[in-house]
XYZ file of C-alpha atoms in Angstrom:
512
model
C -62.415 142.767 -0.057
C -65.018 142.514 -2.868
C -64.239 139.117 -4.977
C -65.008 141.280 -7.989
C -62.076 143.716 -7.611
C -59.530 141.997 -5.804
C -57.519 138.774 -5.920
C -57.850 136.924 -2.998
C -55.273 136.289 -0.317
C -54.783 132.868 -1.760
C -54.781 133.548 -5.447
C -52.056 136.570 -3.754
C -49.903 134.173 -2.462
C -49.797 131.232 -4.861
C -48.926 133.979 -7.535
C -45.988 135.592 -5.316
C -44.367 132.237 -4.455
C -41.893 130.277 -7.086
C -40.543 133.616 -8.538
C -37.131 133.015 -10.125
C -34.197 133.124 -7.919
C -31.265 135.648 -8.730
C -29.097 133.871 -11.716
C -25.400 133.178 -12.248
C -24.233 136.903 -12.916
C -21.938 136.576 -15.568
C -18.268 138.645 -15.096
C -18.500 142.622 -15.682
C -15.874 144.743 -14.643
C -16.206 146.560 -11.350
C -14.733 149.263 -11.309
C -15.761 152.591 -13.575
C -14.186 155.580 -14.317
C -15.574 158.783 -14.933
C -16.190 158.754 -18.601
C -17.532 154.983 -18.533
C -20.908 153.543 -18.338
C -22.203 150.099 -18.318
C -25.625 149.117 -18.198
C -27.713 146.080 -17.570
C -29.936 145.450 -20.220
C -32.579 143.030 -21.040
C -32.219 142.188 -24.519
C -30.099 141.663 -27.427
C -30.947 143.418 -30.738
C -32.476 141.060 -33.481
C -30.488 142.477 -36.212
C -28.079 145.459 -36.641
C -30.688 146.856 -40.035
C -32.668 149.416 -37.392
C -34.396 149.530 -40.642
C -35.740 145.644 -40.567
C -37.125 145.413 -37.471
C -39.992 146.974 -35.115
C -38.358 146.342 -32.314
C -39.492 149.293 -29.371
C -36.962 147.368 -26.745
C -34.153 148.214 -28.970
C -34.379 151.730 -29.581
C -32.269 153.096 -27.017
C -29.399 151.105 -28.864
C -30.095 152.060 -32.510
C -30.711 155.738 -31.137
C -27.094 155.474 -29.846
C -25.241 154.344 -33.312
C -27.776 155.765 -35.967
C -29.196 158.519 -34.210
C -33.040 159.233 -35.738
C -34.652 161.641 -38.097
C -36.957 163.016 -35.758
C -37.328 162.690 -31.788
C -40.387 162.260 -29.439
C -39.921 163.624 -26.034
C -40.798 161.775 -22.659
C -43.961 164.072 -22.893
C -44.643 162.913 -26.226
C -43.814 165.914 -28.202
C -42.264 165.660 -31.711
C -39.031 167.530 -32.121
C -36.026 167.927 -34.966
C -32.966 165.818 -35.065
C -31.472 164.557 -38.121
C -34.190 167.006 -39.934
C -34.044 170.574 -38.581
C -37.452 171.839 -40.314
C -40.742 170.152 -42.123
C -43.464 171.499 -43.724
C -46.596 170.068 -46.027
C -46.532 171.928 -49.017
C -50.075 170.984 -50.362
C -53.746 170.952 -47.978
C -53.868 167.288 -49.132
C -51.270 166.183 -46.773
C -49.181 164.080 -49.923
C -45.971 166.202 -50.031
C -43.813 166.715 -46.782
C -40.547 168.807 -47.622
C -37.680 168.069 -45.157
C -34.678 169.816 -44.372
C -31.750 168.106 -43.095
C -28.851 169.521 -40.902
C -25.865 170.291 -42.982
C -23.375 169.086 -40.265
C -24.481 165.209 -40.316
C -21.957 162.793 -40.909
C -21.702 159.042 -40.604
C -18.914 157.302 -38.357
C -17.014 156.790 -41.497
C -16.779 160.355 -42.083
C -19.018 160.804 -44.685
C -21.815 163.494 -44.832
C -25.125 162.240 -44.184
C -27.757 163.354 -47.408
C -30.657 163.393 -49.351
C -29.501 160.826 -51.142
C -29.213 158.636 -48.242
C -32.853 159.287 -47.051
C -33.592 157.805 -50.503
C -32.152 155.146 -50.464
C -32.887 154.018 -47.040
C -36.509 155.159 -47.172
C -37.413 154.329 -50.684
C -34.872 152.294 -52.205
C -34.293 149.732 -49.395
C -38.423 149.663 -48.715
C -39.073 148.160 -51.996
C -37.724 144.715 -50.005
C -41.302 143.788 -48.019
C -38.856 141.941 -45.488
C -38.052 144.957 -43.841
C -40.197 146.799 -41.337
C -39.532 149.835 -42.971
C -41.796 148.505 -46.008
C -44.387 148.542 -43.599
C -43.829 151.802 -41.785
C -43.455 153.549 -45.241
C -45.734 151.959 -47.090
C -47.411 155.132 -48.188
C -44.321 156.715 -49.256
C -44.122 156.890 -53.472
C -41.110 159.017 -53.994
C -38.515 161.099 -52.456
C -37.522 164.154 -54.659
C -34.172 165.575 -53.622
C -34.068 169.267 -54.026
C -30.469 170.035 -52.441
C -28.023 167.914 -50.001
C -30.414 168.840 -47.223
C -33.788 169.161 -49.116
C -35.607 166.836 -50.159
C -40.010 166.287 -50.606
C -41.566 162.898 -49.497
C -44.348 162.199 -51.903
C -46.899 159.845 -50.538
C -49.269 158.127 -52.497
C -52.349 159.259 -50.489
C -53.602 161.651 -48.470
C -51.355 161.104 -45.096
C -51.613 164.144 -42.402
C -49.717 161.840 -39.775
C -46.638 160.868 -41.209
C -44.148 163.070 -39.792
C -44.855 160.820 -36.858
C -43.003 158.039 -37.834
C -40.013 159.986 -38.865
C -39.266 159.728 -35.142
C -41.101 156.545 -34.404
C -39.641 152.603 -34.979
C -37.850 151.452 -37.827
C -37.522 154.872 -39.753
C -33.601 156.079 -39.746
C -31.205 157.027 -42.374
C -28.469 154.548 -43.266
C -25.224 155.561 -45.362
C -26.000 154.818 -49.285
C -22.876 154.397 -50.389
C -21.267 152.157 -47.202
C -24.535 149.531 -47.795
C -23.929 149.802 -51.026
C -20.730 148.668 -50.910
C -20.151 146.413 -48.200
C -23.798 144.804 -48.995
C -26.543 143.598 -46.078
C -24.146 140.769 -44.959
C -21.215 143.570 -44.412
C -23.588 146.209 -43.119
C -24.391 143.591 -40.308
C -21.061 142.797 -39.713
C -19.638 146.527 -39.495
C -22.898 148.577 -38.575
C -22.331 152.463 -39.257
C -24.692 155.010 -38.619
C -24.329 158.900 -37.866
C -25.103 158.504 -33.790
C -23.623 159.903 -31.054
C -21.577 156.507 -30.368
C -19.931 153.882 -33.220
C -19.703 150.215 -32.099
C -16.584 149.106 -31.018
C -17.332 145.622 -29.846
C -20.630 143.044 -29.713
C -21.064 139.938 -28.676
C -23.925 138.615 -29.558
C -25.904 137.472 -26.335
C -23.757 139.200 -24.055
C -22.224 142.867 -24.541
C -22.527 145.832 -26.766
C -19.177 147.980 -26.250
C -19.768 151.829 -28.009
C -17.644 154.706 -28.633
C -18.138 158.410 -28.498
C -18.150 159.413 -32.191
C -16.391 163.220 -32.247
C -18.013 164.108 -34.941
C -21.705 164.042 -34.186
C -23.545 167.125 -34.811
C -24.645 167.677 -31.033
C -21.134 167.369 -30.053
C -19.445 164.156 -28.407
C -20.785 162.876 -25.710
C -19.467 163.600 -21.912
C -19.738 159.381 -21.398
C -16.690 157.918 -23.712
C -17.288 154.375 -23.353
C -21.047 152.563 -23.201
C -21.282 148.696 -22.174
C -25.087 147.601 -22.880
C -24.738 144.166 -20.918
C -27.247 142.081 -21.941
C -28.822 139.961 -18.945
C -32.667 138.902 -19.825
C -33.137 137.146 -16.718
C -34.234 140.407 -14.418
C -33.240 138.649 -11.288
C -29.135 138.866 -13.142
C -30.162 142.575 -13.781
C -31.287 143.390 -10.022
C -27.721 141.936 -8.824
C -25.760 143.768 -11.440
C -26.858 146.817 -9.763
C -26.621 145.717 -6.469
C -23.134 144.264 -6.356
C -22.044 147.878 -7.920
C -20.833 145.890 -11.253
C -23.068 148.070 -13.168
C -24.624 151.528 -13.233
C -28.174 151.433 -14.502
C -30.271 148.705 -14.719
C -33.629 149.007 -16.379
C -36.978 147.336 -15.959
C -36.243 145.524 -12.753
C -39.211 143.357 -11.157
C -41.241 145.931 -9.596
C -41.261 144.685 -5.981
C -37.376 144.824 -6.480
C -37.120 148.314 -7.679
C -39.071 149.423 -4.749
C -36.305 147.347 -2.346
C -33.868 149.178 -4.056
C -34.875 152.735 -2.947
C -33.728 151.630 0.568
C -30.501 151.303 -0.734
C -28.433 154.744 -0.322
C -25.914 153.876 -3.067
C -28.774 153.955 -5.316
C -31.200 156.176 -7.370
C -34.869 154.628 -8.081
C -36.612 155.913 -10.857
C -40.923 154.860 -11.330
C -42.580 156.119 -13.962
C -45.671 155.722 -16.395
C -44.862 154.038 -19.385
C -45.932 155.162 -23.211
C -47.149 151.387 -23.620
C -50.382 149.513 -22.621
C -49.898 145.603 -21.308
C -52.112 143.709 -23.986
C -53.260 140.404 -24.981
C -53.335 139.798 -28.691
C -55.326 137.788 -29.897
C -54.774 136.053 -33.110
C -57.753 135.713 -35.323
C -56.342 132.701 -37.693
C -56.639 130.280 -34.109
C -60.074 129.099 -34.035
C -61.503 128.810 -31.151
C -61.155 132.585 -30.956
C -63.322 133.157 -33.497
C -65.924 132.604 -31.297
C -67.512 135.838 -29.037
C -68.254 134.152 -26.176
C -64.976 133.005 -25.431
C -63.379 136.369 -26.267
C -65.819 137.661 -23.651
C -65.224 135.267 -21.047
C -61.497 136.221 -21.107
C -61.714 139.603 -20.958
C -64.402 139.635 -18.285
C -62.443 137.024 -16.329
C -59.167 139.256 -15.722
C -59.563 141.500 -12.814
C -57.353 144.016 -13.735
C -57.257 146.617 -10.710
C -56.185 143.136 -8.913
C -52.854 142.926 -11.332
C -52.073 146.811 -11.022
C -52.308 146.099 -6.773
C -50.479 143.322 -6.754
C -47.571 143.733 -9.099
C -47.445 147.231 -9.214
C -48.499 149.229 -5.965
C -51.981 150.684 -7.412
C -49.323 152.713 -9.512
C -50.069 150.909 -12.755
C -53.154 152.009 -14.993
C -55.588 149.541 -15.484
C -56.776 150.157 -19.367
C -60.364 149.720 -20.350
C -59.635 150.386 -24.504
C -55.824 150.532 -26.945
C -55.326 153.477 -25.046
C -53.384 155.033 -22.107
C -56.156 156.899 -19.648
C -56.178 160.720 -20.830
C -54.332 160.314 -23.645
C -56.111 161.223 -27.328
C -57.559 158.216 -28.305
C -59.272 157.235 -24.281
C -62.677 156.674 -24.071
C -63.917 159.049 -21.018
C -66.862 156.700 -18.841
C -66.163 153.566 -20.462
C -64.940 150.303 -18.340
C -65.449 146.908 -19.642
C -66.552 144.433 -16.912
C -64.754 142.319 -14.855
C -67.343 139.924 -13.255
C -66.122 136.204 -12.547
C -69.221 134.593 -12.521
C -70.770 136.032 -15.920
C -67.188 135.066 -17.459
C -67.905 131.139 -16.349
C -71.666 131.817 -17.620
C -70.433 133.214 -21.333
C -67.696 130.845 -21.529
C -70.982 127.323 -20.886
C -72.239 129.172 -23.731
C -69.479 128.541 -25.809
C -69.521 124.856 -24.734
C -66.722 125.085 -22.310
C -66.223 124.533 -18.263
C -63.994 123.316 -15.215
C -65.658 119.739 -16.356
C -65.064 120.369 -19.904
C -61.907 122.915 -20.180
C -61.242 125.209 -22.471
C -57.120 123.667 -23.911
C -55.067 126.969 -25.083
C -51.867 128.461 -24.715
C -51.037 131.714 -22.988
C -47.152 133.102 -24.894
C -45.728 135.056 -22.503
C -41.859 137.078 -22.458
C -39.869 136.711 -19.251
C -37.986 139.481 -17.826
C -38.329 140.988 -20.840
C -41.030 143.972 -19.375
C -41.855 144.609 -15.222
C -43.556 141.212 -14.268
C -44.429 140.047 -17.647
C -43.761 136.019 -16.868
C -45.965 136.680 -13.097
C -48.718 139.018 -15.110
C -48.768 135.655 -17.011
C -48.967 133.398 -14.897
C -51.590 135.480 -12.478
C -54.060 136.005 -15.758
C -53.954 132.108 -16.322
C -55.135 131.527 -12.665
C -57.507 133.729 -13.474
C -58.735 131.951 -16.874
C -58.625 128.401 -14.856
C -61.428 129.487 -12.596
C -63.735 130.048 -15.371
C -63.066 126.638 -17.070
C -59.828 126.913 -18.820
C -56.760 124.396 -18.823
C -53.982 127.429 -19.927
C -51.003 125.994 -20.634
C -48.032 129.074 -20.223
C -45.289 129.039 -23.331
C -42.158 131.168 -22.431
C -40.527 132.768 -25.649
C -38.415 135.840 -26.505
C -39.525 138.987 -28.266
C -37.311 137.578 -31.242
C -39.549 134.915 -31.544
C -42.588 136.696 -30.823
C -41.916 138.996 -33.822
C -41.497 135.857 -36.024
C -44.637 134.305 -35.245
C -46.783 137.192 -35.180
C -44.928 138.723 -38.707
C -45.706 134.976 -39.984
C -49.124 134.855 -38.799
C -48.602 131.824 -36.612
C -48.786 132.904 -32.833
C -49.685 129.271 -31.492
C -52.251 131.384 -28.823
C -53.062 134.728 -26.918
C -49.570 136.903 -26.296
C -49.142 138.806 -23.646
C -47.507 142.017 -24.865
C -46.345 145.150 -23.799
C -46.929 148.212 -26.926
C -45.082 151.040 -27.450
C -46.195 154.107 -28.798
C -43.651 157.201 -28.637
C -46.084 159.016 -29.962
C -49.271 158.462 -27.967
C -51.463 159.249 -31.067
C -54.321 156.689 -31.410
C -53.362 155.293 -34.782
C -49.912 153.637 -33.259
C -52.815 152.335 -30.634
C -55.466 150.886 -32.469
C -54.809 151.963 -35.847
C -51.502 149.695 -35.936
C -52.304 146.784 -33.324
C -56.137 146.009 -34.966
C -54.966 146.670 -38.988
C -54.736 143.705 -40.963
C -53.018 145.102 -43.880
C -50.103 145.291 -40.922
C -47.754 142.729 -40.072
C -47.712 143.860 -36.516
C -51.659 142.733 -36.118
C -52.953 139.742 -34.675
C -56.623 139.831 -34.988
C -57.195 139.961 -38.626
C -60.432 141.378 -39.276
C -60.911 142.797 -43.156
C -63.905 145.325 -41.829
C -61.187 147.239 -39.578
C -58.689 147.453 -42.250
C -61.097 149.781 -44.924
C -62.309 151.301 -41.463
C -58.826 152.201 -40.432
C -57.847 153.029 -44.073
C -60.123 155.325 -43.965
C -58.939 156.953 -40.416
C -55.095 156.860 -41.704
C -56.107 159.136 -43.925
C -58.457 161.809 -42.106
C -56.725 165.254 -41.367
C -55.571 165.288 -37.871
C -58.938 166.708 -35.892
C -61.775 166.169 -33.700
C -63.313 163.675 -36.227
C -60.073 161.644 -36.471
C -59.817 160.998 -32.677
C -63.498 160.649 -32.530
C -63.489 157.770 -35.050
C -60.427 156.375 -33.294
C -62.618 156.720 -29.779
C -65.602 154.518 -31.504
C -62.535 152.023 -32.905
C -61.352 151.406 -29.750
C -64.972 151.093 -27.633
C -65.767 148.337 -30.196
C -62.724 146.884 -30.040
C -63.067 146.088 -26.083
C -66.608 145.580 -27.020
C -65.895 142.954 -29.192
C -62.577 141.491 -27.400
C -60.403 141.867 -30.470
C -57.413 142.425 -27.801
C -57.504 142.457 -24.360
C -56.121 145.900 -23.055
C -54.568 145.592 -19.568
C -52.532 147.983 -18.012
C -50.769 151.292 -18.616
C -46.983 149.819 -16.793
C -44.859 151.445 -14.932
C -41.377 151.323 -16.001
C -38.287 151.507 -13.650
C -34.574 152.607 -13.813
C -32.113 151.815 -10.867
C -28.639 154.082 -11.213
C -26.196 154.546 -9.311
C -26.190 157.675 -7.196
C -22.911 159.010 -9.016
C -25.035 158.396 -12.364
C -27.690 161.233 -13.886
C -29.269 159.872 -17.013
C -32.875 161.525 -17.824
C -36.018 158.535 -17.808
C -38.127 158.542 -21.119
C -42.004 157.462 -21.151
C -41.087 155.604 -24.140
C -38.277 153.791 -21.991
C -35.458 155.199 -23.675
C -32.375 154.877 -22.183
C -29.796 157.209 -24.250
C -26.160 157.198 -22.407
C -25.512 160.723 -24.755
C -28.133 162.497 -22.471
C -25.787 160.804 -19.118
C -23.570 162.898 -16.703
C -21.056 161.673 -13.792
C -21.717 163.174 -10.618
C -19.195 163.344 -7.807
């Protein structure tokens, strides 16, 4: 086993031991009829706005109660929703006419308009608070034709924008409710025009939903959703064990393949639509400096992490980029070679005698093995010469330091892209115009200005290709793996798995 591509037996084992024991399991009821569903979850929402926040994890639940514009499928193909038809109506890529379904309404009973695109993509944008502000930015004006026709008017040339009409943050909220109730009311008594209305929350604990009979793809065949929310994954992996649940998503990996001996159960593996990343934030200093970006990247032996917490079933990622997809580099590989790592990081001024102090932020339970990818990359770092110290936090507060510019060190991170195009890679995660970005550099914002607004081409992906080659080049972020995401159901339970990790209880059927 070549030291160079492998973890050794005792890095294996100190890794594996310690892992966190199964946790209380709070009380969920047992037994489930027919038209019922309850699912272990892994995290609250941050807010009820699905207009606020970029918040991939929560999709499946603002899918459920708002329902989006557009949809990506698992094979990353855009398809209508909420807006039957699009088309550009000018070569310059500025106006994008929509057409709505005319049989939309919201769980008040209201139709579902122009008017309320508007408002929640124009109107509400103009606050900079909400994510929306930044998905939008681009957007100048919405010009209603009809009820179910309206033009989006962008304010430069922007051939990929239809993405994001399926993507994070983008969905239509009900004018005249907001208007009325205000933000405080709206987050009280959430409405949207979903397949399911909430009926209950508890904020740390339970979501409780309701078919809604008046959704325009007909009400649901599962009455009653329970999202349970359990972060600790050892809590998830007994929910479905004991029977007290029927799915349970992104279980420990070693776990989910246990489970497929189990022959009450269904065990679903799959390739995610997300690369495991390390951001690295550009405002902390000591990453300013080359050689010690270098000497982290080189020191992380990434066909090691996919082995070890994944079964070789994981994707180890040389650029922003799942392998094959658009924006992959074909024959490049960045290094992984211990001993240069421990050479480039004496350059810096750093060593075992004279450590290297940072702090690796890391989620827990949160995505497959996140806290143990953590804690195996920081072994990894301490054999070159760095004392890592390993800070625990939640994706709520991950969003508020990284939004705020004030990530205390490297994050470990796991990015979702529904749509697999290159500028939700790169373009997004390396743009410091973007809130979402941790390494501010002002070069790659005119350079990915410039690719945000290329028609969508060979010359787009290629200058996406040369982005992301000098990004690993340069160790602006650290791309890991491609993951492997997991669902455990029960064997009386058929719900379709998403790349994107969507978990949409609409799409579920009973089984006898």
């Amino acid at each position: 086993m070549s030291a160079k591509t492998e973890l050794s037996k005792r890095e294996f084992v100190s890794l594996m031991l310690g892992l966190p024991a199964a946790a209380f399991l709070p009380h969920i009821a047992g037994a489930q009829s027919a038209d019922t569903l309850n699912i272990a979850f892994m995290a609250d929402l941050q807010s009820w706005d699905p207009t606020a926040v970029t918040f991939p994890v929560g999709q499946s639940i603002f899918k459920c109660v708002y329902d989006s514009p557009l949809h990506w499928s698992s094979d990353q193909k855009l398809q209508p929703r909420q807006i039957a038809s699009r088309k550009w109506l000018d070569d310059a890529n500025t106006r994008l006419e929509i057409n709505l379904r005319d049989d939309i309404f919201f769980h008040d009973g209201s139709k579902l308009t122009t008017e309320d695109v508007k408002y929640s993509w124009l109107t509400r944008k103009k606050d900079k608070r909400l994510a929306i502000a930044g998905m939008l930015q681009d957007l100048m004006d919405v010009e209603i034709k009809s009820p179910t026709q309206a033009v989006l008017v962008y304010s430069k040339p922007s051939p990929s924008a239809d993405f994001y009409l399926g993507f994070l943050g983008v969905y239509i909220l009900p004018k005249a409710y907001h208007e009325k109730v205000g933000d405080e009311g709206f987050l009280a008594k959430p409405i949207g025009a979903g397949p399911y209305r909430l009926v209950d929350y508890q904020r740390g604990s339970r979501i409780v939903l309701e078919a809604f009979d008046k959704y325009w793809g007909g009400a649901p065949a599962i009455k009653s959703v329970t999202f349970q929310v359990l972060p600790e994954s050892s809590t998830r992996v007994a929910a479905i064990e004991s029977g007290r649940v029927d799915v349970a998503v992104q279980l420990p990996f070693r776990e989910a393949v246990r489970l497929e001996k189990n022959p009450q159960l269904n065990v679903s593996m799959f390739p995610q639509a997300e690369i495991y990343m390390m951001q690295i934030p550009s405002y902390v200093d000591i990453y300013q400096n080359k050689d010690v970006r270098t000497a982290l990247h080189m020191a992380i032996d990434k066909a090691a992490l996919a082995k070890a917490f994944f079964n070789n079933l994981a994707k180890p990622l040389q650029v922003l980029a799942t392998p094959g997809s658009s924006g992959d580099v074909p024959g490049y590989s960045f290094p992984f070679d211990r001993k240069k790592a421990t050479e480039t990081l004496a350059k810096a001024g750093y060593s075992k005698a004279k450590p290297l102090q940072m702090t690796l932020a890391t989620t827990n339970g949160t995505f497959p093995n996140d806290y143990e990818i953590a804690q195996a990359i920081a072994q990894m770092w301490r054999q070159i010469g760095a004392d890592v110290k390993i800070e625990e936090i939640t994706i709520a507060k991950y969003m508020e330091l990284n939004h705020a510019a004030k990530l205390p060190g490297i994050m470990l991170y796991s990015w979702a892209n529904a749509t697999g195009d290159p500028e939700n890679y790169s373009g997004r995660i390396l743009n410091p115009a973007l809130r979402f970005s941790a390494w501010k550099e002002p070069a790659n914002g005119e350079r990915i200005a410039k690719l945000f607004a290329m028609k969508l081409g060979d010359e787009r992906l290629a200058g996406y290709r040369a982005l992301n080659k000098d990004a690993s080049d340069n160790s602006w972020s650290i791309p890991l793996l491609q993951p492997v995401a997991n669902m455990v159901t029960k064997k009386t339970v058929s719900i379709p798995t998403y790349s994107q990790g969507y978990v949409l209880p609409a799409e579920a059927k009973r089984t006898t």
